[in-house]
Amino acid sequence: MRHGVSGGGVNGPAGSALVDLLGPEIPATVAAPYFRSLIDPAVGVVRRVRQRDDWPHDEPKTIMYRAELMPTTAFSSGGYKSIPAEAGRSTTHETAAASALFEAVERYCLSIYRIDDLTVADYDELRTAGVAALDPASLNAPDGADTADRLRSTRLAWTTARSLLHGANRMVPAQLVHLPYQFPEGEPVLRDPLTTGCAAGTATGPAVLRGLLEVIERDATMIRHYRGISPQRLEPAIFGSGELDGLVRACERYRLDVELFDYSLDIPVPVIAARVRDRSGATPAMTFGSKAAFDAAEAAVGALLEAVTFRGPIRARSKTARRVALGLLPEPGRVASGSERAFLWIQPEMANSLHYLDHAELGTALPSAHRPTPSPEDVAALVRRVGEEGGDILICDVTTQDIADMGAVAVKVLVPGLQPMHLSEPDRRWTRRLLTYGRLDREPVSAAELNPLPHPFL
């Protein structure tokens, strides 16, 4: 595995990299046919890519493809033991299939690492040796000096990242990068390991931008939920998107209510969330989606597609979901996985639990950062603001050699100070940003003031 970014203009200071974040890049739909050699049920990276078309007769028929990734444990110190399936959603078959394939490439690259290729040391050792490294104690809100000292003196596995802001290499804990990650004995969980910030494509710069937008999206959804900050509700017509209008009509045809919300915070890019509700008392009662994009209409389409497309697969597991949820409804804070989270939030009992959404006021304009075609100046402002709030923007090149030989890249974007998403409530970690957002005195709220319900996003 190569560590550190090796192309796409991310090696220099931020100013020299910003134009590259906007492209050029071969579109995924054009590039996908050249990656068909990755698909082989015996020796491929991907076992198969197929359309999912077994939708219930009373659900909107959205377009989704699934790419089945082959197990990777033979090539990795972590890796997948079974076959995970990555979904691609769109309003066209070509885009959905290409999206699924590149999602599988992301997962594949994230899963491949060798512990022997990583640096195992504690933060204090690295600092004493003059090696620039991300302070593990800076990832979460202060929890006492003893905790910080303990983290800094605990041995971790490290890999190399490059700062988008400063152009310098910086060591980061490998558990923030690779997934599945096999925790060495004694290594603490710094954050719930997830794919957030990973993106693949045919050019490094645009992949970095996509990864960064996902990090921003997760930051916004977590802060609004756990701080209970009401967004503005936006009528679909305000987006002026025929694609979005078609999705909304498809939902209404099956008596599903669509709500769109402006989740944007203080970072200049629109974040849109969607809630799809079935008020008949059937399951799923609610599903959610979210997306960040400079074009607010693109973000709305992505968020709604995520919420709608999730309904069919989860309905197929409704009996299992009900059985699991009955054990979680009395104590929702026990949710410990993505599936448990999904099973809980589709239940009718949860339908009126999100007061900050139910009391959202109707907005009359798109987010102020809406840019159908962002300029280099727009991206510069975004990077600058993320740097101010997040401390740094760190890029890990996780491209495996076989993927690089085909002309593709995969990156993982880390922003230490932004609030990460988690799927396991026991592994949730609060950043200072989440605890202080919107407070003029910058004093953190207490844990008792946070929303006790698990967030509804996946």
Short mmCIF file of C-alpha atoms in Angstrom, two decimals:
data_model
loop_
_atom_site.label_atom_id
_atom_site.label_comp_id
_atom_site.label_asym_id
_atom_site.label_seq_id
_atom_site.Cartn_x
_atom_site.Cartn_y
_atom_site.Cartn_z
CA MET A 1 0.00 0.00 0.00
CA ARG A 2 1.15 3.50 -0.73
CA HIS A 3 0.90 5.95 2.12
CA GLY A 4 0.56 9.70 1.50
CA VAL A 5 -1.05 11.41 -1.45
CA SER A 6 0.80 11.10 -4.73
CA GLY A 7 -1.10 13.16 -7.26
CA GLY A 8 -3.95 15.42 -8.18
CA GLY A 9 -2.39 18.59 -6.86
CA VAL A 10 -2.86 17.77 -3.18
CA ASN A 11 0.85 17.60 -2.45
CA GLY A 12 1.34 21.34 -2.32
CA PRO A 13 -0.09 24.06 -0.12
CA ALA A 14 -3.83 24.53 -0.23
CA GLY A 15 -3.66 27.44 -2.65
CA SER A 16 -2.07 25.29 -5.36
CA ALA A 17 -4.52 22.46 -4.84
CA LEU A 18 -7.87 24.22 -4.93
CA VAL A 19 -8.37 24.27 -8.70
CA ASP A 20 -7.57 20.56 -8.84
CA LEU A 21 -10.35 19.83 -6.37
CA LEU A 22 -12.76 20.87 -9.11
CA GLY A 23 -11.29 18.58 -11.75
CA PRO A 24 -10.79 17.62 -14.48
CA GLU A 25 -11.98 14.06 -13.98
CA ILE A 26 -13.37 11.38 -16.27
CA PRO A 27 -17.02 10.90 -15.23
CA ALA A 28 -17.74 7.64 -13.43
CA THR A 29 -20.23 6.59 -16.11
CA VAL A 30 -17.55 6.97 -18.80
CA ALA A 31 -14.81 5.30 -16.76
CA ALA A 32 -16.86 2.38 -15.43
CA PRO A 33 -16.67 0.20 -18.60
CA TYR A 34 -12.87 0.27 -18.39
CA PHE A 35 -13.04 -1.23 -14.90
CA ARG A 36 -15.11 -4.26 -15.86
CA SER A 37 -12.05 -6.47 -15.42
CA LEU A 38 -12.47 -5.90 -11.68
CA ILE A 39 -15.70 -7.91 -11.85
CA ASP A 40 -15.18 -11.68 -11.75
CA PRO A 41 -16.84 -14.23 -9.42
CA ALA A 42 -13.59 -16.19 -9.05
CA VAL A 43 -10.64 -13.80 -9.12
CA GLY A 44 -12.14 -10.32 -9.23
CA VAL A 45 -12.11 -7.53 -6.69
CA VAL A 46 -15.88 -7.41 -7.20
CA ARG A 47 -17.90 -10.60 -7.44
CA ARG A 48 -20.73 -9.06 -9.44
CA VAL A 49 -22.72 -5.88 -10.00
CA ARG A 50 -26.45 -6.32 -10.38
CA GLN A 51 -29.60 -4.26 -10.27
CA ARG A 52 -31.92 -4.66 -7.35
CA ASP A 53 -35.43 -4.74 -8.78
CA ASP A 54 -37.40 -6.75 -6.23
CA TRP A 55 -39.22 -3.73 -4.84
CA PRO A 56 -42.52 -4.22 -3.00
CA HIS A 57 -45.49 -3.42 -5.22
CA ASP A 58 -46.54 -0.53 -2.97
CA GLU A 59 -43.18 1.27 -2.89
CA PRO A 60 -41.59 3.77 -5.31
CA LYS A 61 -39.46 1.96 -7.90
CA THR A 62 -36.07 3.62 -7.56
CA ILE A 63 -32.91 2.58 -9.39
CA MET A 64 -30.31 0.80 -7.26
CA TYR A 65 -27.37 -1.43 -8.15
CA ARG A 66 -25.37 -3.55 -5.73
CA ALA A 67 -21.68 -4.37 -6.12
CA GLU A 68 -20.63 -7.45 -4.16
CA LEU A 69 -17.06 -7.08 -2.92
CA MET A 70 -15.01 -10.26 -2.54
CA PRO A 71 -13.54 -11.10 0.90
CA THR A 72 -10.18 -9.37 1.50
CA THR A 73 -8.80 -11.00 4.65
CA ALA A 74 -6.22 -12.94 2.62
CA PHE A 75 -4.56 -9.66 1.59
CA SER A 76 -4.93 -7.64 4.77
CA SER A 77 -4.30 -7.58 8.50
CA GLY A 78 -7.98 -6.60 8.76
CA GLY A 79 -10.20 -7.01 5.74
CA TYR A 80 -13.63 -8.45 5.04
CA LYS A 81 -14.30 -12.05 6.02
CA SER A 82 -17.61 -12.20 4.16
CA ILE A 83 -18.97 -10.53 1.04
CA PRO A 84 -20.25 -6.98 1.66
CA ALA A 85 -22.52 -5.37 -0.93
CA GLU A 86 -22.18 -1.69 -1.79
CA ALA A 87 -25.17 0.19 -3.19
CA GLY A 88 -25.29 2.78 -5.93
CA ARG A 89 -28.42 4.94 -6.25
CA SER A 90 -29.45 7.30 -9.01
CA THR A 91 -32.25 8.28 -11.35
CA THR A 92 -30.38 6.60 -14.25
CA HIS A 93 -29.12 3.03 -14.60
CA GLU A 94 -25.68 4.07 -15.86
CA THR A 95 -24.97 6.35 -12.92
CA ALA A 96 -26.30 3.90 -10.32
CA ALA A 97 -24.20 1.01 -11.67
CA ALA A 98 -21.04 3.14 -11.88
CA SER A 99 -21.64 4.47 -8.37
CA ALA A 100 -21.95 0.96 -6.97
CA LEU A 101 -18.71 -0.11 -8.65
CA PHE A 102 -16.72 2.84 -7.33
CA GLU A 103 -18.25 2.38 -3.86
CA ALA A 104 -16.86 -1.15 -3.95
CA VAL A 105 -13.44 0.18 -5.00
CA GLU A 106 -13.51 2.50 -1.97
CA ARG A 107 -14.31 -0.34 0.39
CA TYR A 108 -11.70 -2.59 -1.17
CA CYS A 109 -8.93 -0.04 -0.83
CA LEU A 110 -9.87 0.88 2.74
CA SER A 111 -9.75 -2.77 3.77
CA ILE A 112 -6.24 -3.53 2.48
CA TYR A 113 -3.36 -2.89 4.88
CA ARG A 114 -0.57 -4.78 6.60
CA ILE A 115 0.23 -4.11 10.23
CA ASP A 116 3.93 -4.55 9.37
CA ASP A 117 3.68 -1.52 7.06
CA LEU A 118 2.35 0.69 9.86
CA THR A 119 4.32 2.52 12.54
CA VAL A 120 3.51 1.32 16.06
CA ALA A 121 4.36 3.88 18.72
CA ASP A 122 2.76 6.23 21.19
CA TYR A 123 2.21 9.89 20.40
CA ASP A 124 4.80 11.04 22.92
CA GLU A 125 7.44 8.85 21.24
CA LEU A 126 6.67 10.31 17.84
CA ARG A 127 6.77 13.86 19.15
CA THR A 128 10.08 13.26 20.91
CA ALA A 129 11.50 11.88 17.66
CA GLY A 130 10.41 15.04 15.83
CA VAL A 131 7.71 13.28 13.81
CA ALA A 132 4.60 15.35 13.08
CA ALA A 133 1.55 13.42 14.26
CA LEU A 134 -2.10 14.00 15.05
CA ASP A 135 -2.56 14.27 18.81
CA PRO A 136 -5.05 11.50 19.70
CA ALA A 137 -6.22 13.56 22.68
CA SER A 138 -7.32 16.33 20.29
CA LEU A 139 -9.90 14.17 18.54
CA ASN A 140 -12.50 14.42 21.27
CA ALA A 141 -13.66 16.99 23.81
CA PRO A 142 -11.41 17.23 26.89
CA ASP A 143 -12.21 14.60 29.48
CA GLY A 144 -9.61 15.37 32.10
CA ALA A 145 -5.83 15.57 31.95
CA ASP A 146 -5.41 11.93 32.93
CA THR A 147 -7.33 10.80 29.85
CA ALA A 148 -5.26 13.02 27.55
CA ASP A 149 -1.98 11.87 29.09
CA ARG A 150 -3.07 8.25 28.86
CA LEU A 151 -3.97 8.56 25.18
CA ARG A 152 -0.67 10.23 24.38
CA SER A 153 1.29 7.47 26.09
CA THR A 154 -0.72 4.58 24.61
CA ARG A 155 0.81 2.70 21.69
CA LEU A 156 -1.17 3.01 18.47
CA ALA A 157 -0.68 1.90 14.88
CA TRP A 158 -0.02 4.92 12.64
CA THR A 159 -0.07 5.65 8.92
CA THR A 160 0.86 8.71 6.87
CA ALA A 161 -1.43 11.49 5.70
CA ARG A 162 -0.74 14.77 3.97
CA SER A 163 -2.18 18.10 5.05
CA LEU A 164 -4.24 19.87 2.40
CA LEU A 165 -3.70 23.12 4.30
CA HIS A 166 0.05 22.95 4.80
CA GLY A 167 1.32 20.37 2.31
CA ALA A 168 3.29 18.50 4.99
CA ASN A 169 3.13 14.85 5.98
CA ARG A 170 1.53 14.00 9.30
CA MET A 171 1.09 10.65 11.02
CA VAL A 172 -2.49 9.67 11.89
CA PRO A 173 -3.88 6.67 13.79
CA ALA A 174 -4.52 3.89 11.28
CA GLN A 175 -7.86 3.08 12.90
CA LEU A 176 -9.18 6.39 11.53
CA VAL A 177 -8.35 5.24 8.00
CA HIS A 178 -8.80 1.50 7.48
CA LEU A 179 -11.99 -0.53 7.64
CA PRO A 180 -12.45 -3.26 8.74
CA TYR A 181 -9.67 -2.52 11.22
CA GLN A 182 -8.22 -5.18 13.48
CA PHE A 183 -7.45 -3.39 16.74
CA PRO A 184 -4.10 -4.47 18.19
CA GLU A 185 -4.29 -5.60 21.79
CA GLY A 186 -4.57 -2.63 24.12
CA GLU A 187 -5.34 -0.03 21.43
CA PRO A 188 -8.33 2.11 22.48
CA VAL A 189 -11.18 3.05 20.16
CA LEU A 190 -10.63 6.72 19.32
CA ARG A 191 -13.68 6.96 17.08
CA ASP A 192 -16.22 4.50 15.71
CA PRO A 193 -14.48 3.16 12.56
CA LEU A 194 -16.52 4.13 9.49
CA THR A 195 -16.02 4.87 5.79
CA THR A 196 -16.85 8.58 6.21
CA GLY A 197 -14.53 10.69 4.04
CA CYS A 198 -13.56 7.92 1.64
CA ALA A 199 -13.99 8.54 -2.07
CA ALA A 200 -12.76 6.90 -5.27
CA GLY A 201 -12.51 8.20 -8.81
CA THR A 202 -10.15 8.81 -11.69
CA ALA A 203 -8.51 11.97 -10.29
CA THR A 204 -7.29 12.72 -6.79
CA GLY A 205 -8.54 16.30 -6.45
CA PRO A 206 -12.24 15.67 -7.15
CA ALA A 207 -12.12 12.53 -5.00
CA VAL A 208 -10.73 14.61 -2.13
CA LEU A 209 -13.55 17.13 -2.55
CA ARG A 210 -16.19 14.38 -2.47
CA GLY A 211 -14.65 12.90 0.65
CA LEU A 212 -14.51 16.32 2.30
CA LEU A 213 -18.17 17.00 1.50
CA GLU A 214 -19.16 13.74 3.17
CA VAL A 215 -17.23 14.70 6.31
CA ILE A 216 -19.07 18.05 6.36
CA GLU A 217 -22.43 16.33 5.86
CA ARG A 218 -21.86 14.02 8.84
CA ASP A 219 -20.71 16.92 11.01
CA ALA A 220 -23.92 18.83 10.27
CA THR A 221 -26.30 15.92 10.84
CA MET A 222 -24.66 14.97 14.14
CA ILE A 223 -24.60 18.51 15.53
CA ARG A 224 -28.20 19.25 14.62
CA HIS A 225 -29.44 15.97 16.09
CA TYR A 226 -27.56 15.81 19.36
CA ARG A 227 -27.85 19.54 20.04
CA GLY A 228 -31.50 19.54 18.92
CA ILE A 229 -30.99 22.49 16.56
CA SER A 230 -34.01 22.91 14.29
CA PRO A 231 -33.24 23.35 10.58
CA GLN A 232 -35.43 25.15 8.08
CA ARG A 233 -37.88 23.02 6.13
CA LEU A 234 -37.77 23.58 2.38
CA GLU A 235 -40.53 22.90 -0.12
CA PRO A 236 -39.32 20.71 -3.02
CA ALA A 237 -40.41 23.31 -5.59
CA ILE A 238 -37.88 25.82 -4.29
CA PHE A 239 -35.02 23.72 -5.69
CA GLY A 240 -36.24 24.07 -9.28
CA SER A 241 -35.21 20.49 -10.11
CA GLY A 242 -37.24 18.28 -12.42
CA GLU A 243 -35.28 15.27 -11.17
CA LEU A 244 -36.25 16.05 -7.58
CA ASP A 245 -39.87 16.76 -8.52
CA GLY A 246 -40.09 13.35 -10.18
CA LEU A 247 -38.85 11.60 -7.04
CA VAL A 248 -41.30 13.52 -4.87
CA ARG A 249 -44.21 12.62 -7.17
CA ALA A 250 -43.18 8.95 -7.04
CA CYS A 251 -43.32 9.06 -3.24
CA GLU A 252 -46.66 10.86 -3.18
CA ARG A 253 -48.08 8.26 -5.55
CA TYR A 254 -47.60 5.72 -2.75
CA ARG A 255 -48.86 8.11 -0.05
CA LEU A 256 -45.43 8.78 1.39
CA ASP A 257 -44.73 12.22 2.82
CA VAL A 258 -41.47 13.88 1.78
CA GLU A 259 -39.81 16.54 3.92
CA LEU A 260 -36.58 18.31 2.99
CA PHE A 261 -34.50 20.26 5.50
CA ASP A 262 -31.60 22.68 5.27
CA TYR A 263 -29.03 21.17 7.64
CA SER A 264 -26.27 23.60 6.64
CA LEU A 265 -24.30 25.08 9.53
CA ASP A 266 -21.39 27.53 9.42
CA ILE A 267 -19.40 25.83 6.66
CA PRO A 268 -20.20 27.34 3.23
CA VAL A 269 -21.75 24.39 1.41
CA PRO A 270 -25.39 23.23 1.41
CA VAL A 271 -26.28 20.16 3.47
CA ILE A 272 -29.76 18.80 2.80
CA ALA A 273 -31.54 16.08 4.77
CA ALA A 274 -34.65 14.17 3.72
CA ARG A 275 -37.26 12.43 5.83
CA VAL A 276 -39.76 10.09 4.17
CA ARG A 277 -42.74 9.16 6.33
CA ASP A 278 -45.48 6.59 6.03
CA ARG A 279 -48.27 7.82 8.30
CA SER A 280 -50.38 4.67 7.85
CA GLY A 281 -48.76 2.97 10.83
CA ALA A 282 -46.88 0.52 8.62
CA THR A 283 -43.15 -0.17 8.73
CA PRO A 284 -40.91 1.61 7.85
CA ALA A 285 -42.57 4.59 9.49
CA MET A 286 -39.59 6.86 8.69
CA THR A 287 -36.42 6.71 6.67
CA PHE A 288 -33.73 9.37 6.34
CA GLY A 289 -31.04 10.52 3.96
CA SER A 290 -28.56 13.39 3.75
CA LYS A 291 -26.02 14.84 1.36
CA ALA A 292 -23.70 17.84 1.02
CA ALA A 293 -23.09 19.43 -2.38
CA PHE A 294 -22.46 22.93 -3.70
CA ASP A 295 -25.61 22.51 -5.81
CA ALA A 296 -28.44 22.35 -3.27
CA ALA A 297 -30.67 20.53 -5.78
CA GLU A 298 -28.03 17.82 -6.20
CA ALA A 299 -27.85 17.50 -2.41
CA ALA A 300 -31.65 17.23 -2.16
CA VAL A 301 -31.83 14.53 -4.85
CA GLY A 302 -29.08 12.53 -3.17
CA ALA A 303 -30.67 12.81 0.26
CA LEU A 304 -34.12 11.81 -0.98
CA LEU A 305 -32.78 8.91 -3.04
CA GLU A 306 -31.02 7.58 0.05
CA ALA A 307 -34.16 7.82 2.16
CA VAL A 308 -36.48 6.28 -0.45
CA THR A 309 -34.20 3.51 -1.69
CA PHE A 310 -33.64 2.26 1.85
CA ARG A 311 -37.31 1.44 2.28
CA GLY A 312 -37.48 -1.68 0.11
CA PRO A 313 -34.52 -3.59 1.59
CA ILE A 314 -35.50 -2.78 5.18
CA ARG A 315 -39.09 -3.93 4.59
CA ALA A 316 -37.74 -7.33 3.65
CA ARG A 317 -36.33 -7.56 7.19
CA SER A 318 -39.33 -6.09 8.99
CA LYS A 319 -39.97 -9.11 11.22
CA THR A 320 -36.36 -9.24 12.38
CA ALA A 321 -36.37 -5.47 12.75
CA ARG A 322 -39.44 -5.56 14.97
CA ARG A 323 -38.00 -8.27 17.21
CA VAL A 324 -34.73 -6.40 17.68
CA ALA A 325 -36.42 -3.01 18.10
CA LEU A 326 -38.69 -4.26 20.89
CA GLY A 327 -35.56 -4.77 22.97
CA LEU A 328 -34.22 -1.31 22.09
CA LEU A 329 -37.31 0.87 22.41
CA PRO A 330 -37.13 1.02 26.25
CA GLU A 331 -33.41 1.94 26.08
CA PRO A 332 -32.52 3.40 22.66
CA GLY A 333 -29.04 4.32 23.89
CA ARG A 334 -28.11 0.64 23.69
CA VAL A 335 -27.97 0.78 19.87
CA ALA A 336 -24.61 -0.74 18.95
CA SER A 337 -24.65 -1.14 15.15
CA GLY A 338 -26.01 0.29 11.95
CA SER A 339 -28.61 -2.45 11.61
CA GLU A 340 -29.90 -1.91 15.16
CA ARG A 341 -30.10 1.82 14.47
CA ALA A 342 -32.11 1.20 11.29
CA PHE A 343 -34.40 -1.31 13.01
CA LEU A 344 -35.16 1.19 15.78
CA TRP A 345 -35.91 4.22 13.62
CA ILE A 346 -38.31 2.51 11.21
CA GLN A 347 -40.69 1.67 14.06
CA PRO A 348 -43.99 3.59 14.36
CA GLU A 349 -43.20 4.31 18.02
CA MET A 350 -40.34 6.58 16.90
CA ALA A 351 -42.46 8.62 14.49
CA ASN A 352 -42.87 11.65 16.77
CA SER A 353 -39.47 11.55 18.45
CA LEU A 354 -37.63 14.23 16.47
CA HIS A 355 -39.08 17.43 17.89
CA TYR A 356 -36.39 19.59 16.32
CA LEU A 357 -37.65 18.49 12.89
CA ASP A 358 -41.34 18.53 13.73
CA HIS A 359 -41.03 22.18 14.79
CA ALA A 360 -38.89 23.27 11.84
CA GLU A 361 -39.99 26.56 10.30
CA LEU A 362 -40.59 26.84 6.57
CA GLY A 363 -37.70 28.48 4.73
CA THR A 364 -38.19 30.72 1.73
CA ALA A 365 -34.78 30.46 0.04
CA LEU A 366 -32.09 27.96 -0.81
CA PRO A 367 -28.98 27.82 1.40
CA SER A 368 -26.82 30.90 0.91
CA ALA A 369 -23.88 28.74 -0.17
CA HIS A 370 -25.85 27.21 -3.07
CA ARG A 371 -23.67 27.24 -6.19
CA PRO A 372 -24.81 25.19 -9.22
CA THR A 373 -21.28 25.61 -10.60
CA PRO A 374 -18.78 26.31 -7.80
CA SER A 375 -15.78 28.50 -8.58
CA PRO A 376 -12.22 28.05 -7.29
CA GLU A 377 -13.00 30.90 -4.89
CA ASP A 378 -15.98 28.97 -3.52
CA VAL A 379 -13.78 25.94 -2.90
CA ALA A 380 -11.08 28.13 -1.35
CA ALA A 381 -13.63 29.58 1.07
CA LEU A 382 -14.83 26.08 1.93
CA VAL A 383 -11.32 24.78 2.61
CA ARG A 384 -10.45 27.85 4.64
CA ARG A 385 -13.53 27.53 6.84
CA VAL A 386 -13.10 23.79 7.35
CA GLY A 387 -9.52 24.46 8.39
CA GLU A 388 -10.68 27.04 10.93
CA GLU A 389 -13.26 24.72 12.47
CA GLY A 390 -11.53 21.39 11.97
CA GLY A 391 -7.89 22.24 12.64
CA ASP A 392 -6.59 20.53 9.50
CA ILE A 393 -7.68 18.58 6.43
CA LEU A 394 -5.69 15.37 6.19
CA ILE A 395 -5.60 13.23 3.06
CA CYS A 396 -4.68 9.54 3.16
CA ASP A 397 -4.05 7.85 -0.16
CA VAL A 398 -5.39 4.31 0.28
CA THR A 399 -5.12 3.36 -3.40
CA THR A 400 -3.90 -0.21 -3.79
CA GLN A 401 -1.43 -0.94 -6.56
CA ASP A 402 -3.89 -2.92 -8.68
CA ILE A 403 -6.42 -0.07 -8.57
CA ALA A 404 -3.71 2.52 -9.31
CA ASP A 405 -2.57 0.49 -12.33
CA MET A 406 -6.06 0.88 -13.76
CA GLY A 407 -5.93 4.65 -13.43
CA ALA A 408 -8.16 5.06 -10.38
CA VAL A 409 -7.54 6.53 -6.94
CA ALA A 410 -9.08 6.13 -3.50
CA VAL A 411 -8.59 8.59 -0.65
CA LYS A 412 -9.73 8.96 2.95
CA VAL A 413 -10.28 12.53 4.15
CA LEU A 414 -9.94 13.28 7.86
CA VAL A 415 -10.90 16.54 9.56
CA PRO A 416 -9.97 16.09 13.23
CA GLY A 417 -12.12 18.87 14.69
CA LEU A 418 -15.38 18.18 12.86
CA GLN A 419 -17.91 15.93 14.56
CA PRO A 420 -17.76 12.38 13.18
CA MET A 421 -20.75 10.13 12.72
CA HIS A 422 -21.01 6.92 14.71
CA LEU A 423 -23.19 3.84 14.36
CA SER A 424 -22.46 2.38 17.79
CA GLU A 425 -23.73 4.57 20.63
CA PRO A 426 -21.21 3.09 23.11
CA ASP A 427 -18.44 4.21 20.71
CA ARG A 428 -19.72 7.75 20.16
CA ARG A 429 -17.21 10.51 20.80
CA TRP A 430 -18.03 14.20 21.18
CA THR A 431 -15.86 16.92 19.71
CA ARG A 432 -15.50 20.33 21.25
CA ARG A 433 -17.23 21.69 18.13
CA LEU A 434 -20.42 19.75 18.83
CA LEU A 435 -20.46 20.79 22.48
CA THR A 436 -19.82 24.49 21.80
CA TYR A 437 -21.54 25.11 18.45
CA GLY A 438 -23.65 28.27 18.51
CA ARG A 439 -22.66 29.27 22.04
CA LEU A 440 -21.36 32.82 22.25
CA ASP A 441 -19.33 32.07 25.35
CA ARG A 442 -17.82 28.96 23.66
CA GLU A 443 -18.43 27.04 26.87
CA PRO A 444 -19.36 23.40 26.18
CA VAL A 445 -22.79 22.09 27.03
CA SER A 446 -22.93 19.15 29.41
CA ALA A 447 -23.66 15.62 28.24
CA ALA A 448 -26.99 15.85 30.06
CA GLU A 449 -28.05 18.66 27.72
CA LEU A 450 -27.59 16.54 24.58
CA ASN A 451 -30.36 14.67 22.81
CA PRO A 452 -30.40 11.21 24.45
CA LEU A 453 -31.85 9.51 21.36
CA PRO A 454 -29.49 7.86 18.86
CA HIS A 455 -29.34 9.75 15.57
CA PRO A 456 -31.39 8.32 12.67
CA PHE A 457 -28.77 8.46 9.88
CA LEU A 458 -26.85 5.55 8.35
#
